[in-house]
CSV table of C-alpha atoms in Angstrom, one decimal:
chain,number,residue,atom,x,y,z
A,1,MET,CA,105.1,107.3,119.2
A,2,VAL,CA,107.9,108.4,116.8
A,3,PRO,CA,111.3,106.8,117.3
A,4,HIS,CA,114.1,109.0,118.4
A,5,LEU,CA,116.2,110.4,115.6
A,6,ILE,CA,119.7,109.8,116.9
A,7,THR,CA,121.8,112.1,114.7
A,8,ALA,CA,123.2,115.6,114.9
A,9,LEU,CA,122.1,116.2,111.4
A,10,THR,CA,118.4,116.4,112.0
A,11,GLY,CA,118.3,119.9,110.4
A,12,PRO,CA,117.7,118.8,106.8
A,13,ILE,CA,114.9,116.4,107.7
A,14,ASN,CA,113.2,119.0,109.9
A,15,GLU,CA,113.5,121.5,107.1
A,16,LEU,CA,112.1,119.0,104.6
A,17,GLU,CA,109.1,118.3,107.0
A,18,GLN,CA,108.5,122.1,107.3
A,19,ARG,CA,108.7,122.6,103.6
A,20,MET,CA,106.2,119.8,103.0
A,21,LEU,CA,103.7,121.2,105.5
A,22,GLU,CA,104.0,124.7,104.1
A,23,SER,CA,103.5,123.3,100.6
A,24,MET,CA,100.7,120.9,101.4
A,25,PRO,CA,98.1,122.4,99.1
A,26,ALA,CA,100.5,122.4,96.2
A,27,ILE,CA,101.6,118.8,97.0
A,28,GLU,CA,98.1,117.4,97.2
A,29,ARG,CA,97.0,119.2,94.0
A,30,TRP,CA,100.2,117.8,92.3
A,31,PHE,CA,99.2,114.2,93.4
A,32,ARG,CA,95.6,114.7,92.2
A,33,LEU,CA,96.8,115.7,88.8
A,34,GLU,CA,99.2,112.8,88.6
A,35,TRP,CA,96.4,110.3,89.5
A,36,MET,CA,94.3,111.8,86.7
A,37,GLU,CA,97.0,110.5,84.3
A,38,HIS,CA,98.2,107.4,86.0
A,39,THR,CA,96.6,104.3,87.7
A,40,PRO,CA,97.9,103.5,91.2
A,41,PRO,CA,98.8,99.9,92.0
A,42,PHE,CA,96.0,98.1,93.8
A,43,TYR,CA,98.0,98.0,97.0
A,44,THR,CA,101.6,99.0,97.9
A,45,SER,CA,104.0,99.0,100.8
A,46,VAL,CA,107.1,101.1,100.9
A,47,ASP,CA,110.2,100.7,103.2
A,48,LEU,CA,111.7,104.1,104.1
A,49,ARG,CA,115.0,105.1,105.7
A,50,ASN,CA,115.4,108.3,107.7
A,51,ALA,CA,119.1,109.3,107.9
A,52,GLY,CA,118.5,112.7,109.4
A,53,PHE,CA,120.1,114.2,106.3
A,54,LYS,CA,117.8,112.5,103.8
A,55,LEU,CA,114.6,110.4,103.8
A,56,ALA,CA,114.2,107.9,100.9
A,57,PRO,CA,112.4,104.8,99.9
A,58,VAL,CA,114.6,101.7,99.6
A,59,ASP,CA,112.0,99.1,98.6
A,60,THR,CA,108.5,99.2,97.0
A,61,ASN,CA,106.4,96.0,97.4
A,62,LEU,CA,103.4,95.5,95.1
A,63,PHE,CA,102.2,92.4,97.0
A,64,PRO,CA,102.4,93.6,100.6
A,65,GLY,CA,102.2,90.9,103.3
A,66,GLY,CA,102.1,92.7,106.6
A,67,PHE,CA,98.5,94.0,106.9
A,68,ASN,CA,98.3,92.2,110.2
A,69,ASN,CA,100.7,94.8,111.6
A,70,LEU,CA,98.2,97.7,111.0
A,71,THR,CA,96.2,98.6,114.1
A,72,ASN,CA,92.4,98.3,114.4
A,73,GLU,CA,92.2,102.1,114.4
A,74,MET,CA,93.6,102.0,110.8
A,75,LEU,CA,91.0,99.5,109.6
A,76,PRO,CA,88.3,102.0,108.6
A,77,LEU,CA,90.9,103.7,106.3
A,78,ALA,CA,91.8,100.4,104.7
A,79,VAL,CA,88.1,99.5,104.2
A,80,GLN,CA,87.3,102.9,102.6
A,81,ALA,CA,90.3,102.8,100.3
A,82,SER,CA,89.4,99.3,99.3
A,83,MET,CA,85.9,100.3,98.5
A,84,ALA,CA,87.2,103.1,96.3
A,85,ALA,CA,89.6,100.8,94.5
A,86,ILE,CA,86.9,98.1,93.9
A,87,GLU,CA,84.3,100.7,92.7
A,88,LYS,CA,86.8,101.9,90.0
A,89,ILE,CA,87.8,98.5,88.8
A,90,CYS,CA,84.6,96.4,89.0
A,91,PRO,CA,81.6,98.3,90.6
A,92,GLU,CA,79.3,95.3,90.3
A,93,ALA,CA,81.7,93.0,92.1
A,94,LYS,CA,80.3,90.7,94.7
A,95,ASN,CA,82.9,87.9,94.8
A,96,LEU,CA,86.6,88.3,95.4
A,97,LEU,CA,89.1,85.4,95.0
A,98,LEU,CA,92.3,86.0,97.1
A,99,ILE,CA,95.3,83.9,96.0
A,100,PRO,CA,98.0,83.8,98.7
A,101,GLU,CA,101.6,82.7,98.7
A,102,LYS,CA,102.0,79.0,98.0
A,103,HIS,CA,103.6,78.0,101.4
A,104,THR,CA,101.3,79.6,104.0
A,105,ARG,CA,102.3,78.0,107.3
A,106,ASN,CA,104.0,81.1,108.5
A,107,THR,CA,101.7,82.4,111.3
A,108,PHE,CA,102.5,86.0,110.6
A,109,TYR,CA,101.7,85.6,107.0
A,110,LEU,CA,98.4,83.8,107.9
A,111,ALA,CA,97.5,86.7,110.1
A,112,ASN,CA,98.1,89.0,107.2
A,113,LEU,CA,95.7,86.9,105.1
A,114,ALA,CA,93.1,87.0,107.8
A,115,ARG,CA,93.3,90.8,107.9
A,116,LEU,CA,93.0,91.0,104.1
A,117,VAL,CA,89.9,88.8,104.3
A,118,GLN,CA,88.5,91.0,107.0
A,119,ILE,CA,89.1,94.2,105.1
A,120,PHE,CA,87.5,93.0,101.9
A,121,THR,CA,84.6,91.3,103.7
A,122,LEU,CA,83.9,94.7,105.3
A,123,THR,CA,83.8,96.3,101.8
A,124,GLY,CA,80.7,94.1,101.2
A,125,LEU,CA,82.4,91.3,99.2
A,126,ASN,CA,82.3,87.5,99.5
A,127,VAL,CA,85.9,86.6,99.9
A,128,ARG,CA,87.4,83.1,99.5
A,129,LEU,CA,91.0,81.8,99.3
A,130,GLY,CA,92.2,79.8,96.3
A,131,THR,CA,95.7,78.3,96.5
A,132,LEU,CA,98.3,77.6,93.8
A,133,ASP,CA,99.4,74.6,95.9
A,134,GLU,CA,98.4,71.7,93.7
A,135,SER,CA,98.8,69.3,96.6
A,136,ILE,CA,95.6,70.8,98.1
A,137,LYS,CA,92.7,68.9,96.4
A,138,GLU,CA,89.8,69.9,98.6
A,139,PRO,CA,88.9,72.7,101.0
A,140,THR,CA,91.5,72.7,103.8
A,141,ASP,CA,91.2,74.5,107.1
A,142,ILE,CA,94.3,76.2,108.7
A,143,GLU,CA,94.0,77.1,112.4
A,144,LEU,CA,95.4,80.5,113.4
A,145,PRO,CA,96.9,81.2,116.8
A,146,ASP,CA,93.9,83.3,117.9
A,147,GLY,CA,91.6,80.3,117.4
A,148,SER,CA,90.1,81.4,114.1
A,149,LYS,CA,90.7,79.6,110.9
A,150,LEU,CA,91.3,80.2,107.2
A,151,THR,CA,90.0,77.8,104.5
A,152,LEU,CA,92.2,77.2,101.4
A,153,GLU,CA,90.5,75.8,98.4
A,154,PRO,CA,91.8,74.3,95.1
A,155,LEU,CA,91.5,76.6,92.1
A,156,LEU,CA,89.1,75.7,89.3
A,157,ARG,CA,90.1,76.9,85.8
A,158,THR,CA,87.7,76.9,82.9
A,159,GLN,CA,88.5,78.1,79.4
A,160,ARG,CA,88.3,81.9,80.2
A,161,ARG,CA,87.7,82.1,83.9
A,162,LEU,CA,89.3,81.2,87.2
A,163,GLY,CA,87.4,80.5,90.4
A,164,LEU,CA,86.6,77.8,93.0
A,165,LYS,CA,83.9,75.2,93.0
A,166,HIS,CA,80.5,77.1,93.1
A,167,PHE,CA,82.4,80.4,93.3
A,168,ASP,CA,82.8,82.7,90.3
A,169,PRO,CA,84.7,85.9,91.1
A,170,CYS,CA,84.7,89.2,89.2
A,171,THR,CA,88.0,90.1,90.7
A,172,ILE,CA,91.1,88.0,91.6
A,173,LEU,CA,93.5,89.6,94.1
A,174,LEU,CA,97.1,88.2,94.2
A,175,ASN,CA,98.9,88.2,97.4
A,176,ASN,CA,101.6,86.1,95.8
A,177,ASP,CA,104.6,88.0,94.3
A,178,LEU,CA,105.2,85.3,91.5
A,179,SER,CA,108.9,85.0,92.4
A,180,ALA,CA,108.8,81.4,91.0
A,181,GLY,CA,107.3,82.5,87.7
A,182,ILE,CA,103.8,83.0,86.2
A,183,PRO,CA,101.6,80.0,86.7
A,184,LYS,CA,99.7,78.9,83.6
A,185,VAL,CA,96.4,79.0,85.5
A,186,LEU,CA,96.6,82.8,85.8
A,187,GLU,CA,97.3,83.5,82.1
A,188,ASP,CA,94.7,84.5,79.5
A,189,LEU,CA,91.9,85.6,81.8
A,190,HIS,CA,89.9,87.7,79.4
A,191,GLU,CA,86.8,88.2,81.5
A,192,GLN,CA,88.1,88.8,85.0
A,193,TYR,CA,90.2,91.5,86.7
A,194,LEU,CA,93.5,90.2,88.0
A,195,LEU,CA,95.1,92.5,90.6
A,196,PRO,CA,98.0,93.4,90.6
A,197,PRO,CA,98.6,92.4,86.9
A,198,LEU,CA,101.0,89.6,86.1
A,199,HIS,CA,103.8,91.9,85.0
A,200,ALA,CA,103.9,93.3,88.6
A,201,GLY,CA,105.3,90.0,89.8
A,202,TRP,CA,109.0,89.4,90.3
A,203,ALA,CA,109.0,87.0,87.3
A,204,VAL,CA,109.0,90.2,85.2
A,205,ARG,CA,109.5,93.2,87.5
A,206,ARG,CA,113.0,94.8,88.2
A,207,LYS,CA,114.0,97.1,91.0
A,208,SER,CA,116.4,99.0,88.8
A,209,LYS,CA,113.5,100.0,86.5
A,210,HIS,CA,111.4,101.1,89.5
A,211,PHE,CA,114.1,103.3,90.9
A,212,GLU,CA,114.9,104.7,87.5
A,213,LEU,CA,111.3,105.9,87.3
A,214,TYR,CA,111.3,106.9,91.0
A,215,GLU,CA,114.3,109.2,90.2
A,216,ASP,CA,112.1,110.9,87.5
A,217,VAL,CA,109.3,111.3,90.0
A,218,ALA,CA,111.6,112.7,92.7
A,219,LYS,CA,113.0,115.3,90.2
A,220,LYS,CA,109.5,116.5,89.3
A,221,PHE,CA,108.4,116.7,92.9
A,222,SER,CA,111.6,118.4,94.0
A,223,LYS,CA,111.2,121.0,91.3
A,224,LEU,CA,107.7,121.7,92.8
A,225,LEU,CA,109.2,122.3,96.2
A,226,GLY,CA,112.4,124.0,95.1
A,227,MET,CA,114.8,121.4,96.7
A,228,ASP,CA,117.6,119.0,95.9
A,229,PRO,CA,116.1,115.7,94.7
A,230,TRP,CA,118.9,113.8,96.4
A,231,LEU,CA,117.3,114.5,99.8
A,232,ILE,CA,114.5,112.0,98.8
A,233,ASN,CA,116.2,109.8,96.2
A,234,PRO,CA,118.6,106.9,96.7
A,235,MET,CA,121.0,107.0,93.8
A,236,HIS,CA,121.6,103.6,92.1
A,237,GLY,CA,123.3,101.6,89.4
A,238,GLU,CA,122.8,98.1,88.0
A,239,CYS,CA,124.7,95.1,86.6
A,240,ASP,CA,123.4,92.3,84.4
A,241,GLU,CA,124.9,88.9,83.8
A,242,VAL,CA,126.4,88.5,87.3
A,243,ASP,CA,127.2,85.0,88.6
A,244,PHE,CA,128.4,85.1,92.2
A,245,GLN,CA,129.3,81.4,92.2
A,246,ASP,CA,131.9,81.5,89.4
A,247,GLY,CA,132.7,85.2,89.8
A,248,ALA,CA,131.5,86.2,86.3
A,249,GLY,CA,130.4,89.9,86.0
A,250,LEU,CA,132.1,91.0,89.3
A,251,GLU,CA,134.2,93.5,87.4
A,252,CYS,CA,131.1,95.3,86.3
A,253,LEU,CA,129.9,95.2,89.9
A,254,GLN,CA,133.1,96.6,91.3
A,255,THR,CA,133.1,99.4,88.7
A,256,GLN,CA,129.5,100.3,89.5
A,257,VAL,CA,130.0,100.2,93.2
A,258,ASP,CA,133.1,102.4,93.0
A,259,ALA,CA,131.3,104.9,90.8
A,260,LEU,CA,128.3,105.1,93.1
A,261,LEU,CA,130.4,105.5,96.2
A,262,GLY,CA,132.2,108.4,94.5
A,263,LYS,CA,128.9,110.1,93.8
A,264,VAL,CA,127.7,109.6,97.4
A,265,ARG,CA,131.0,111.0,98.8
A,266,ARG,CA,130.6,114.1,96.7
A,267,LYS,CA,127.0,114.6,98.1
A,268,TYR,CA,128.2,114.0,101.7
A,269,LYS,CA,130.9,116.6,101.2
A,270,GLU,CA,128.4,119.1,99.8
A,271,TYR,CA,126.2,118.6,102.9
A,272,GLY,CA,129.0,118.4,105.5
A,273,ILE,CA,128.2,114.8,106.4
A,274,ASN,CA,131.2,113.2,108.1
A,275,GLU,CA,130.4,109.6,107.6
A,276,LYS,CA,131.7,106.8,105.5
A,277,PRO,CA,129.2,106.1,102.6
A,278,PHE,CA,128.1,102.6,101.7
A,279,VAL,CA,126.1,100.9,99.0
A,280,VAL,CA,123.7,98.0,99.1
A,281,VAL,CA,123.9,95.3,96.5
A,282,LYS,CA,120.5,93.5,96.0
A,283,ALA,CA,119.1,91.0,93.6
A,284,ASP,CA,117.2,93.0,91.0
A,285,ASN,CA,114.1,91.0,91.6
A,286,GLY,CA,112.6,89.4,94.7
A,287,THR,CA,111.9,90.3,98.3
A,288,HIS,CA,112.0,88.7,101.8
A,289,GLY,CA,115.4,90.2,102.6
A,290,MET,CA,117.2,87.7,100.5
A,291,GLY,CA,120.2,88.4,98.1
A,292,ILE,CA,121.4,91.5,99.9
A,293,MET,CA,124.8,92.7,101.0
A,294,THR,CA,126.3,96.0,102.3
A,295,VAL,CA,129.5,97.2,100.6
A,296,ARG,CA,131.8,100.1,101.8
A,297,ASP,CA,134.6,99.6,99.4
A,298,ALA,CA,134.6,98.1,95.9
A,299,LYS,CA,137.7,96.0,96.9
A,300,GLU,CA,135.5,93.9,99.2
A,301,LEU,CA,134.0,92.4,96.1
A,302,ALA,CA,137.3,90.9,94.9
A,303,ASP,CA,137.4,88.2,97.5
A,304,LEU,CA,133.9,87.2,98.5
A,305,ASN,CA,133.8,84.2,100.8
A,306,ARG,CA,131.8,81.1,100.0
A,307,ARG,CA,129.0,82.0,102.4
A,308,THR,CA,128.4,85.4,100.8
A,309,ARG,CA,128.6,84.0,97.3
A,310,ASN,CA,125.9,81.4,98.3
A,311,LYS,CA,123.8,84.1,100.0
A,312,MET,CA,123.9,86.3,96.9
A,313,SER,CA,123.4,83.5,94.4
A,314,VAL,CA,119.8,82.5,95.1
A,315,VAL,CA,116.6,84.3,96.3
A,316,LYS,CA,113.1,83.3,97.1
A,317,ASP,CA,111.8,80.0,95.6
A,318,GLY,CA,115.3,79.1,94.5
A,319,GLN,CA,115.6,81.7,91.8
A,320,GLU,CA,119.1,82.3,90.6
A,321,VAL,CA,120.5,85.8,90.8
A,322,THR,CA,121.9,87.1,87.5
A,323,GLN,CA,121.0,90.8,87.7
A,324,VAL,CA,121.6,93.2,90.7
A,325,ILE,CA,120.8,96.7,91.6
A,326,ILE,CA,123.5,98.8,93.4
A,327,GLN,CA,121.7,101.2,95.7
A,328,GLU,CA,123.0,104.1,97.7
A,329,GLY,CA,123.0,103.0,101.3
A,330,VAL,CA,120.7,105.2,103.4
A,331,PRO,CA,121.4,104.6,107.1
A,332,THR,CA,118.5,104.7,109.5
A,333,TYR,CA,119.1,106.8,112.6
A,334,GLU,CA,115.7,106.1,114.0
A,335,ARG,CA,115.7,104.1,117.3
A,336,MET,CA,112.9,102.4,119.2
A,337,ASN,CA,113.9,101.1,122.6
A,338,GLU,CA,117.5,101.4,121.6
A,339,ALA,CA,116.9,99.1,118.5
A,340,VAL,CA,117.3,100.3,114.9
A,341,ALA,CA,113.9,101.1,113.3
A,342,GLU,CA,112.6,102.0,109.9
A,343,PRO,CA,109.1,103.1,108.9
A,344,VAL,CA,107.0,101.0,106.5
A,345,VAL,CA,104.0,102.7,104.9
A,346,TYR,CA,100.9,100.8,103.6
A,347,MET,CA,98.6,102.1,100.8
A,348,ILE,CA,95.5,100.8,99.1
A,349,ASP,CA,94.7,102.5,95.8
A,350,ARG,CA,96.2,106.0,96.1
A,351,TYR,CA,95.5,106.4,99.8
A,352,VAL,CA,97.8,105.9,102.8
A,353,VAL,CA,96.0,103.5,105.1
A,354,GLY,CA,98.6,103.1,107.9
A,355,GLY,CA,102.0,101.6,108.6
A,356,PHE,CA,104.4,100.4,111.3
A,357,TYR,CA,108.1,100.5,112.3
A,358,ARG,CA,110.2,97.5,111.4
A,359,VAL,CA,112.6,97.1,114.4
A,360,HIS,CA,115.7,94.9,114.7
A,361,ALA,CA,117.8,94.9,117.9
A,362,GLU,CA,120.6,92.9,116.3
A,363,ARG,CA,121.1,94.9,113.1
A,364,GLY,CA,123.1,98.1,112.5
A,365,ILE,CA,122.1,101.4,110.9
A,366,ASP,CA,123.5,100.3,107.6
A,367,GLU,CA,122.0,96.8,107.4
A,368,ASN,CA,118.9,95.3,106.0
A,369,LEU,CA,116.2,95.1,108.7
A,370,ASN,CA,113.9,92.7,106.8
A,371,ALA,CA,115.5,89.7,108.4
A,372,PRO,CA,114.8,87.0,111.0
A,373,GLY,CA,114.6,88.6,114.4
A,374,SER,CA,112.8,91.7,113.3
A,375,SER,CA,109.6,92.9,115.1
A,376,PHE,CA,106.9,95.3,114.2
A,377,VAL,CA,105.6,98.3,116.1
A,378,PRO,CA,102.4,99.7,114.7
A,379,LEU,CA,102.1,103.4,114.1
A,380,ALA,CA,99.6,103.6,117.0
A,381,PHE,CA,99.5,107.3,117.6
A,382,ALA,CA,97.2,108.7,120.2
A,383,GLU,CA,96.0,111.3,117.7
A,384,PRO,CA,95.0,110.9,114.0
A,385,THR,CA,98.1,110.3,112.1
A,386,GLN,CA,96.8,111.2,108.6
A,387,LEU,CA,95.9,114.8,109.6
A,388,PRO,CA,99.1,116.9,109.8
A,389,ARG,CA,99.3,119.9,112.0
A,390,PRO,CA,100.8,122.9,110.3
A,391,GLY,CA,102.5,125.4,112.6
A,392,VAL,CA,103.9,122.7,115.0
A,393,LYS,CA,107.7,122.7,115.5
A,394,PRO,CA,109.3,120.3,113.0
A,395,GLY,CA,110.2,116.9,114.4
A,396,ALA,CA,107.9,117.4,117.4
A,397,SER,CA,104.6,116.1,116.0
A,398,ALA,CA,103.9,112.4,115.1
A,399,PRO,CA,101.2,113.4,112.6
A,400,ASN,CA,103.6,115.8,110.8
A,401,ARG,CA,106.3,113.1,110.7
A,402,PHE,CA,103.9,110.6,109.4
A,403,TYR,CA,102.5,113.0,106.8
A,404,MET,CA,106.1,113.3,105.5
A,405,TYR,CA,106.5,109.5,105.4
A,406,GLY,CA,103.2,109.3,103.5
A,407,VAL,CA,104.3,111.8,100.9
A,408,ILE,CA,107.6,110.0,100.2
A,409,ALA,CA,105.7,106.6,100.1
A,410,ARG,CA,103.2,108.0,97.7
A,411,LEU,CA,106.0,109.2,95.4
A,412,ALA,CA,107.3,105.6,95.3
A,413,MET,CA,103.7,104.4,94.6
A,414,LEU,CA,103.5,106.9,91.8
A,415,ALA,CA,106.8,105.6,90.4
A,416,ALA,CA,105.3,102.0,90.6
A,417,SER,CA,102.3,103.2,88.5
A,418,TYR,CA,104.7,104.6,85.9
A,419,GLU,CA,106.5,101.3,86.0
A,420,LEU,CA,103.4,99.1,85.5
A,421,ALA,CA,102.4,101.3,82.6
A,422,VAL,CA,105.7,101.1,80.7
A,423,THR,CA,106.2,97.4,81.4
A,424,ASP,CA,102.7,96.4,80.4
A,425,PRO,CA,103.1,93.8,77.6
A,426,ASN,CA,99.7,95.0,76.2
A,427,ALA,CA,100.7,98.6,76.0
A,428,GLU,CA,101.2,100.1,72.6
A,429,VAL,CA,104.0,102.4,73.6
A,430,TYR,CA,107.1,101.6,75.7
A,431,ALA,CA,109.2,104.1,77.6
């Protein structure tokens, strides 16, 4: 089931799909060579937007929380990819400590945790949940809607190791994006593998750095295919020292928005796209659809109302917004049951393991879909989605469309691997 692409400009996307299918051997070899030089993040999810005239990632998450939206048919892929990842990192591993978000009462998030426990249990690991919530002093059961339960346990820190009572893990997997900062209990673990590393969390990570490196990846990849990198890259700018409450730094924001809109207009003119461009202003760190607004004219920023200022001032865990990324707005013209949809691709290690469409009936083509009211439709194709079918008419085959999604998502994952390397505080050389 591929959503209908509601746009007259389906040509460029179909041409891109065709080019990728024809270049599959070169593409896969290129990825293999890249992974010989770079280490993929442990797991990644990438939000894509398909405008008909371009297909680009708009967000890359290194602590994905929607594994419950993958179908059972995708489970073997996730288990195999997890085995490959664990074997590389800690082949003798037998115990895995999974650390979730602190506030875990959201039933969808709990279902995600249950799926992660299932995946890593099937890799042959003993999996237990340790919580950063200091109010939990003893093992605590949480009932799930399907009648099963999860047990959260208090963390036990010794001088050099982190575990639980009577549980000493080789590997610690974070499913907590560290928006509130890096807890002391996770620091200075010299004898255990912490995945993803602490500098992957939003206490350190910046979206502008990620998309700067994604632009480099897109250029290299586009040179391989002989195409315009703009077709797969959302242009961006950034502003530091912004304070939405008192208006400081808004001049920088207006200037950057105006400049980026000008660049997008020129591209639209080049490709004959008769639409009004827009940009998306986002907090440079953080997720959960917070701290985001759509801007079509820089003048809109001169008179922001109180509600917008409040919305843009604070993100998850009450963190104040002082840095923003201004990203070229990529409209999504994919529809599912008349509702706007966008594909989200999930990866473990360097492998695509599945994905779903995020669907929102009350949002427009130029709005953020990661918001209350969104629903998820798994990529539950009747035929294997990971095996493309060369020779089939572009746009007509679900596996071919999903292969294209997977290529772009892997480019974003590769950019994240560059990002983690250059921001590693223990690295000798910085980019």
